[in-house]
């Protein structure tokens, strides 16, 4: 047992309590917890995605931070004949230009944001933020408001609202967003999307 415990300490999964003959869980346990949450996140988020989709009738995305990348984990297509197609499940190349990406980036340290954006800040429309200091300022506004908004920064004619999902330690592990064509993006409809997104992410975070 002592040899097994020594190995766990060496690998960071356990630690000795200073001054006492006791042991505690090590920091590496958090990595296992995050990995478990990411695997389980689509299942846990499903009823919330369905509810947002039902109330807003718009396309809904679930994203998560996976290593040094933001990835789309689930999509619920909009219920309107004219709806938004913002991509498929998998790694995102545009976290700086989408509400779901910015909702995650806003709560990360600057060095981690730079790592995620090592491939550059590609311009998608004339409204895309491609300057790092300008992005940092926009993320400050996301933190202040509690949600992110993308007004045609990724796709022309598309407005998106996103908010972050947190784990039991308060760390951001993902985000949910809803996307609507600009033709439906009245202030009332955007407010409806925002309220549904923020309410769902808070409830899901509390559940997690």
PDB file of C-alpha atoms in Angstrom:
ATOM      1  CA  UNK A   1       0.000   0.000   0.000  1.00  0.00           C
ATOM      2  CA  UNK A   2       2.869   2.362   0.851  1.00  0.00           C
ATOM      3  CA  UNK A   3       4.478   1.789  -2.569  1.00  0.00           C
ATOM      4  CA  UNK A   4       1.159   2.458  -4.348  1.00  0.00           C
ATOM      5  CA  UNK A   5       0.680   5.635  -2.326  1.00  0.00           C
ATOM      6  CA  UNK A   6       4.222   6.782  -3.129  1.00  0.00           C
ATOM      7  CA  UNK A   7       3.469   6.334  -6.835  1.00  0.00           C
ATOM      8  CA  UNK A   8       0.241   8.332  -6.521  1.00  0.00           C
ATOM      9  CA  UNK A   9       2.175  11.127  -4.760  1.00  0.00           C
ATOM     10  CA  UNK A  10       4.840  11.077  -7.471  1.00  0.00           C
ATOM     11  CA  UNK A  11       2.157  11.365 -10.157  1.00  0.00           C
ATOM     12  CA  UNK A  12       0.352  14.170  -8.316  1.00  0.00           C
ATOM     13  CA  UNK A  13      -2.826  12.262  -7.475  1.00  0.00           C
ATOM     14  CA  UNK A  14      -2.101  12.261  -3.722  1.00  0.00           C
ATOM     15  CA  UNK A  15      -0.081  14.427  -1.354  1.00  0.00           C
ATOM     16  CA  UNK A  16       1.289  14.235   2.200  1.00  0.00           C
ATOM     17  CA  UNK A  17      -0.235  16.534   4.801  1.00  0.00           C
ATOM     18  CA  UNK A  18       2.654  18.643   6.214  1.00  0.00           C
ATOM     19  CA  UNK A  19       3.528  17.834   9.845  1.00  0.00           C
ATOM     20  CA  UNK A  20       1.085  14.939  10.086  1.00  0.00           C
ATOM     21  CA  UNK A  21       1.065  11.269   9.083  1.00  0.00           C
ATOM     22  CA  UNK A  22      -1.892  11.856   6.804  1.00  0.00           C
ATOM     23  CA  UNK A  23      -2.488  11.974   3.048  1.00  0.00           C
ATOM     24  CA  UNK A  24      -4.884  13.983   0.903  1.00  0.00           C
ATOM     25  CA  UNK A  25      -5.951  14.097  -2.728  1.00  0.00           C
ATOM     26  CA  UNK A  26      -3.491  15.821  -5.067  1.00  0.00           C
ATOM     27  CA  UNK A  27      -4.027  18.462  -7.717  1.00  0.00           C
ATOM     28  CA  UNK A  28      -4.083  15.963 -10.604  1.00  0.00           C
ATOM     29  CA  UNK A  29      -7.491  14.778  -9.373  1.00  0.00           C
ATOM     30  CA  UNK A  30      -8.919  18.024 -10.788  1.00  0.00           C
ATOM     31  CA  UNK A  31      -7.785  16.982 -14.278  1.00  0.00           C
ATOM     32  CA  UNK A  32      -9.688  13.715 -13.918  1.00  0.00           C
ATOM     33  CA  UNK A  33     -12.727  15.622 -12.700  1.00  0.00           C
ATOM     34  CA  UNK A  34     -12.637  18.006 -15.663  1.00  0.00           C
ATOM     35  CA  UNK A  35     -12.206  15.105 -18.085  1.00  0.00           C
ATOM     36  CA  UNK A  36     -15.205  13.349 -16.523  1.00  0.00           C
ATOM     37  CA  UNK A  37     -17.314  16.512 -16.679  1.00  0.00           C
ATOM     38  CA  UNK A  38     -16.481  17.052 -20.359  1.00  0.00           C
ATOM     39  CA  UNK A  39     -17.473  13.487 -21.228  1.00  0.00           C
ATOM     40  CA  UNK A  40     -20.682  13.847 -19.219  1.00  0.00           C
ATOM     41  CA  UNK A  41     -21.434  17.469 -20.189  1.00  0.00           C
ATOM     42  CA  UNK A  42     -23.518  16.787 -23.360  1.00  0.00           C
ATOM     43  CA  UNK A  43     -25.808  14.426 -21.428  1.00  0.00           C
ATOM     44  CA  UNK A  44     -26.152  16.816 -18.479  1.00  0.00           C
ATOM     45  CA  UNK A  45     -26.761  19.780 -20.788  1.00  0.00           C
ATOM     46  CA  UNK A  46     -29.269  18.067 -23.102  1.00  0.00           C
ATOM     47  CA  UNK A  47     -32.493  19.117 -21.295  1.00  0.00           C
ATOM     48  CA  UNK A  48     -31.240  22.710 -21.099  1.00  0.00           C
ATOM     49  CA  UNK A  49     -30.348  22.779 -24.803  1.00  0.00           C
ATOM     50  CA  UNK A  50     -33.782  21.372 -25.649  1.00  0.00           C
ATOM     51  CA  UNK A  51     -35.526  23.970 -23.465  1.00  0.00           C
ATOM     52  CA  UNK A  52     -33.647  26.895 -25.040  1.00  0.00           C
ATOM     53  CA  UNK A  53     -34.346  25.503 -28.500  1.00  0.00           C
ATOM     54  CA  UNK A  54     -38.054  25.083 -27.690  1.00  0.00           C
ATOM     55  CA  UNK A  55     -38.510  28.587 -26.219  1.00  0.00           C
ATOM     56  CA  UNK A  56     -36.388  30.568 -28.711  1.00  0.00           C
ATOM     57  CA  UNK A  57     -36.831  28.250 -31.756  1.00  0.00           C
ATOM     58  CA  UNK A  58     -33.193  29.111 -32.609  1.00  0.00           C
ATOM     59  CA  UNK A  59     -30.061  27.032 -33.171  1.00  0.00           C
ATOM     60  CA  UNK A  60     -28.328  26.171 -29.868  1.00  0.00           C
ATOM     61  CA  UNK A  61     -24.675  25.163 -29.364  1.00  0.00           C
ATOM     62  CA  UNK A  62     -22.840  23.543 -26.460  1.00  0.00           C
ATOM     63  CA  UNK A  63     -19.058  24.081 -26.361  1.00  0.00           C
ATOM     64  CA  UNK A  64     -16.266  23.121 -23.953  1.00  0.00           C
ATOM     65  CA  UNK A  65     -12.597  23.827 -23.407  1.00  0.00           C
ATOM     66  CA  UNK A  66     -10.558  20.781 -24.444  1.00  0.00           C
ATOM     67  CA  UNK A  67      -6.855  21.284 -23.773  1.00  0.00           C
ATOM     68  CA  UNK A  68      -5.807  24.375 -25.707  1.00  0.00           C
ATOM     69  CA  UNK A  69      -8.898  24.448 -27.911  1.00  0.00           C
ATOM     70  CA  UNK A  70     -12.600  25.242 -27.767  1.00  0.00           C
ATOM     71  CA  UNK A  71     -14.765  22.478 -29.251  1.00  0.00           C
ATOM     72  CA  UNK A  72     -18.464  22.227 -30.131  1.00  0.00           C
ATOM     73  CA  UNK A  73     -19.934  19.201 -28.325  1.00  0.00           C
ATOM     74  CA  UNK A  74     -23.605  19.386 -29.310  1.00  0.00           C
ATOM     75  CA  UNK A  75     -25.940  21.294 -31.651  1.00  0.00           C
ATOM     76  CA  UNK A  76     -29.734  21.675 -31.658  1.00  0.00           C
ATOM     77  CA  UNK A  77     -30.975  22.983 -34.996  1.00  0.00           C
ATOM     78  CA  UNK A  78     -33.379  25.924 -35.104  1.00  0.00           C
ATOM     79  CA  UNK A  79     -37.089  25.270 -35.645  1.00  0.00           C
ATOM     80  CA  UNK A  80     -37.655  28.051 -38.176  1.00  0.00           C
ATOM     81  CA  UNK A  81     -37.557  27.490 -41.927  1.00  0.00           C
ATOM     82  CA  UNK A  82     -34.832  30.149 -42.031  1.00  0.00           C
ATOM     83  CA  UNK A  83     -32.261  29.169 -39.423  1.00  0.00           C
ATOM     84  CA  UNK A  84     -28.586  29.542 -38.647  1.00  0.00           C
ATOM     85  CA  UNK A  85     -25.950  27.030 -39.759  1.00  0.00           C
ATOM     86  CA  UNK A  86     -22.803  27.936 -37.813  1.00  0.00           C
ATOM     87  CA  UNK A  87     -20.816  24.746 -38.185  1.00  0.00           C
ATOM     88  CA  UNK A  88     -20.662  21.171 -36.940  1.00  0.00           C
ATOM     89  CA  UNK A  89     -19.412  19.305 -33.875  1.00  0.00           C
ATOM     90  CA  UNK A  90     -15.632  19.495 -33.399  1.00  0.00           C
ATOM     91  CA  UNK A  91     -12.820  21.948 -32.811  1.00  0.00           C
ATOM     92  CA  UNK A  92     -13.581  25.634 -33.375  1.00  0.00           C
ATOM     93  CA  UNK A  93     -11.228  27.847 -35.349  1.00  0.00           C
ATOM     94  CA  UNK A  94     -13.073  30.985 -34.311  1.00  0.00           C
ATOM     95  CA  UNK A  95     -13.419  31.290 -30.506  1.00  0.00           C
ATOM     96  CA  UNK A  96     -12.480  34.981 -30.741  1.00  0.00           C
ATOM     97  CA  UNK A  97     -15.372  35.643 -33.130  1.00  0.00           C
ATOM     98  CA  UNK A  98     -18.258  33.712 -31.553  1.00  0.00           C
ATOM     99  CA  UNK A  99     -20.336  34.272 -28.447  1.00  0.00           C
ATOM    100  CA  UNK A 100     -19.823  30.703 -27.216  1.00  0.00           C
ATOM    101  CA  UNK A 101     -16.050  31.063 -27.647  1.00  0.00           C
ATOM    102  CA  UNK A 102     -15.869  34.474 -25.992  1.00  0.00           C
ATOM    103  CA  UNK A 103     -18.045  33.266 -23.105  1.00  0.00           C
ATOM    104  CA  UNK A 104     -15.277  30.750 -22.334  1.00  0.00           C
ATOM    105  CA  UNK A 105     -12.245  32.938 -23.125  1.00  0.00           C
ATOM    106  CA  UNK A 106     -13.480  35.775 -20.908  1.00  0.00           C
ATOM    107  CA  UNK A 107     -12.701  33.843 -17.726  1.00  0.00           C
ATOM    108  CA  UNK A 108      -9.260  32.508 -18.680  1.00  0.00           C
ATOM    109  CA  UNK A 109      -5.822  34.023 -17.879  1.00  0.00           C
ATOM    110  CA  UNK A 110      -4.321  36.044 -20.749  1.00  0.00           C
ATOM    111  CA  UNK A 111      -1.490  33.548 -21.324  1.00  0.00           C
ATOM    112  CA  UNK A 112      -4.048  30.746 -21.754  1.00  0.00           C
ATOM    113  CA  UNK A 113      -6.069  32.875 -24.182  1.00  0.00           C
ATOM    114  CA  UNK A 114      -2.884  33.456 -26.204  1.00  0.00           C
ATOM    115  CA  UNK A 115      -2.242  29.684 -26.277  1.00  0.00           C
ATOM    116  CA  UNK A 116      -5.736  28.992 -27.573  1.00  0.00           C
ATOM    117  CA  UNK A 117      -5.298  31.668 -30.253  1.00  0.00           C
ATOM    118  CA  UNK A 118      -1.813  30.582 -31.376  1.00  0.00           C
ATOM    119  CA  UNK A 119      -3.191  29.996 -34.870  1.00  0.00           C
ATOM    120  CA  UNK A 120      -4.044  33.691 -35.103  1.00  0.00           C
ATOM    121  CA  UNK A 121      -7.265  35.698 -35.011  1.00  0.00           C
ATOM    122  CA  UNK A 122      -8.723  35.133 -38.464  1.00  0.00           C
ATOM    123  CA  UNK A 123     -11.039  37.771 -39.911  1.00  0.00           C
ATOM    124  CA  UNK A 124     -14.442  36.342 -40.880  1.00  0.00           C
ATOM    125  CA  UNK A 125     -16.411  39.572 -41.410  1.00  0.00           C
ATOM    126  CA  UNK A 126     -15.660  43.286 -41.238  1.00  0.00           C
ATOM    127  CA  UNK A 127     -16.825  43.151 -37.583  1.00  0.00           C
ATOM    128  CA  UNK A 128     -14.413  40.395 -36.461  1.00  0.00           C
ATOM    129  CA  UNK A 129     -12.004  41.462 -33.718  1.00  0.00           C
ATOM    130  CA  UNK A 130      -8.475  40.632 -34.916  1.00  0.00           C
ATOM    131  CA  UNK A 131      -6.443  42.753 -32.462  1.00  0.00           C
ATOM    132  CA  UNK A 132      -5.546  41.032 -29.165  1.00  0.00           C
ATOM    133  CA  UNK A 133      -5.839  44.133 -26.902  1.00  0.00           C
ATOM    134  CA  UNK A 134      -9.251  44.870 -28.441  1.00  0.00           C
ATOM    135  CA  UNK A 135     -10.318  41.281 -27.751  1.00  0.00           C
ATOM    136  CA  UNK A 136      -9.186  41.551 -24.117  1.00  0.00           C
ATOM    137  CA  UNK A 137     -11.280  44.719 -23.742  1.00  0.00           C
ATOM    138  CA  UNK A 138     -14.321  42.981 -25.257  1.00  0.00           C
ATOM    139  CA  UNK A 139     -13.838  40.043 -22.858  1.00  0.00           C
ATOM    140  CA  UNK A 140     -13.807  42.478 -19.944  1.00  0.00           C
ATOM    141  CA  UNK A 141     -17.289  43.570 -21.047  1.00  0.00           C
ATOM    142  CA  UNK A 142     -18.361  39.903 -21.217  1.00  0.00           C
ATOM    143  CA  UNK A 143     -17.274  39.428 -17.590  1.00  0.00           C
ATOM    144  CA  UNK A 144     -19.116  42.569 -16.543  1.00  0.00           C
ATOM    145  CA  UNK A 145     -22.356  41.598 -18.320  1.00  0.00           C
ATOM    146  CA  UNK A 146     -22.251  37.882 -17.536  1.00  0.00           C
ATOM    147  CA  UNK A 147     -22.832  36.901 -21.167  1.00  0.00           C
ATOM    148  CA  UNK A 148     -21.202  37.311 -24.587  1.00  0.00           C
ATOM    149  CA  UNK A 149     -22.777  38.584 -27.783  1.00  0.00           C
ATOM    150  CA  UNK A 150     -21.585  38.186 -31.357  1.00  0.00           C
ATOM    151  CA  UNK A 151     -23.118  40.732 -33.719  1.00  0.00           C
ATOM    152  CA  UNK A 152     -22.129  39.414 -37.153  1.00  0.00           C
ATOM    153  CA  UNK A 153     -18.504  38.828 -36.087  1.00  0.00           C
ATOM    154  CA  UNK A 154     -18.413  35.259 -37.405  1.00  0.00           C
ATOM    155  CA  UNK A 155     -21.155  35.114 -40.038  1.00  0.00           C
ATOM    156  CA  UNK A 156     -22.783  38.067 -41.822  1.00  0.00           C
ATOM    157  CA  UNK A 157     -26.420  38.403 -40.836  1.00  0.00           C
ATOM    158  CA  UNK A 158     -26.115  36.229 -37.702  1.00  0.00           C
ATOM    159  CA  UNK A 159     -26.445  37.348 -34.063  1.00  0.00           C
ATOM    160  CA  UNK A 160     -25.445  35.006 -31.203  1.00  0.00           C
ATOM    161  CA  UNK A 161     -25.677  35.142 -27.409  1.00  0.00           C
ATOM    162  CA  UNK A 162     -23.612  32.857 -25.147  1.00  0.00           C
ATOM    163  CA  UNK A 163     -22.858  32.334 -21.455  1.00  0.00           C
ATOM    164  CA  UNK A 164     -20.407  30.194 -19.493  1.00  0.00           C
ATOM    165  CA  UNK A 165     -20.911  26.927 -17.579  1.00  0.00           C
ATOM    166  CA  UNK A 166     -18.923  26.450 -14.349  1.00  0.00           C
ATOM    167  CA  UNK A 167     -17.865  23.408 -12.337  1.00  0.00           C
ATOM    168  CA  UNK A 168     -18.032  22.942  -8.571  1.00  0.00           C
ATOM    169  CA  UNK A 169     -14.894  25.059  -8.097  1.00  0.00           C
ATOM    170  CA  UNK A 170     -16.282  27.943 -10.162  1.00  0.00           C
ATOM    171  CA  UNK A 171     -13.956  27.194 -13.095  1.00  0.00           C
ATOM    172  CA  UNK A 172     -15.431  27.716 -16.559  1.00  0.00           C
ATOM    173  CA  UNK A 173     -15.647  24.376 -18.375  1.00  0.00           C
ATOM    174  CA  UNK A 174     -17.961  25.232 -21.251  1.00  0.00           C
ATOM    175  CA  UNK A 175     -20.654  27.502 -22.637  1.00  0.00           C
ATOM    176  CA  UNK A 176     -24.053  27.487 -24.338  1.00  0.00           C
ATOM    177  CA  UNK A 177     -25.121  29.851 -27.109  1.00  0.00           C
ATOM    178  CA  UNK A 178     -28.155  30.555 -29.276  1.00  0.00           C
ATOM    179  CA  UNK A 179     -27.898  31.977 -32.806  1.00  0.00           C
ATOM    180  CA  UNK A 180     -30.501  33.875 -34.801  1.00  0.00           C
ATOM    181  CA  UNK A 181     -30.611  35.465 -38.264  1.00  0.00           C
ATOM    182  CA  UNK A 182     -30.408  39.267 -38.092  1.00  0.00           C
ATOM    183  CA  UNK A 183     -33.889  39.448 -39.636  1.00  0.00           C
ATOM    184  CA  UNK A 184     -35.322  38.128 -36.320  1.00  0.00           C
ATOM    185  CA  UNK A 185     -32.863  39.880 -34.025  1.00  0.00           C
ATOM    186  CA  UNK A 186     -35.149  42.447 -32.452  1.00  0.00           C
ATOM    187  CA  UNK A 187     -34.150  43.723 -29.023  1.00  0.00           C
ATOM    188  CA  UNK A 188     -37.025  41.693 -27.525  1.00  0.00           C
ATOM    189  CA  UNK A 189     -35.862  38.473 -29.212  1.00  0.00           C
ATOM    190  CA  UNK A 190     -32.225  39.022 -28.214  1.00  0.00           C
ATOM    191  CA  UNK A 191     -33.389  39.643 -24.630  1.00  0.00           C
ATOM    192  CA  UNK A 192     -35.364  36.373 -24.738  1.00  0.00           C
ATOM    193  CA  UNK A 193     -32.290  34.479 -25.983  1.00  0.00           C
ATOM    194  CA  UNK A 194     -30.088  36.108 -23.340  1.00  0.00           C
ATOM    195  CA  UNK A 195     -32.481  35.305 -20.490  1.00  0.00           C
ATOM    196  CA  UNK A 196     -32.862  31.680 -21.584  1.00  0.00           C
ATOM    197  CA  UNK A 197     -29.095  31.202 -22.054  1.00  0.00           C
ATOM    198  CA  UNK A 198     -28.086  32.853 -18.773  1.00  0.00           C
ATOM    199  CA  UNK A 199     -30.811  31.023 -16.834  1.00  0.00           C
ATOM    200  CA  UNK A 200     -29.839  27.656 -18.326  1.00  0.00           C
ATOM    201  CA  UNK A 201     -26.088  28.043 -17.741  1.00  0.00           C
ATOM    202  CA  UNK A 202     -26.636  29.123 -14.135  1.00  0.00           C
ATOM    203  CA  UNK A 203     -28.951  26.178 -13.483  1.00  0.00           C
ATOM    204  CA  UNK A 204     -26.586  23.710 -15.162  1.00  0.00           C
ATOM    205  CA  UNK A 205     -23.620  25.117 -13.236  1.00  0.00           C
ATOM    206  CA  UNK A 206     -25.540  24.745  -9.968  1.00  0.00           C
ATOM    207  CA  UNK A 207     -26.425  21.143 -10.890  1.00  0.00           C
ATOM    208  CA  UNK A 208     -22.788  20.333 -11.680  1.00  0.00           C
TER     209      UNK A 208
END
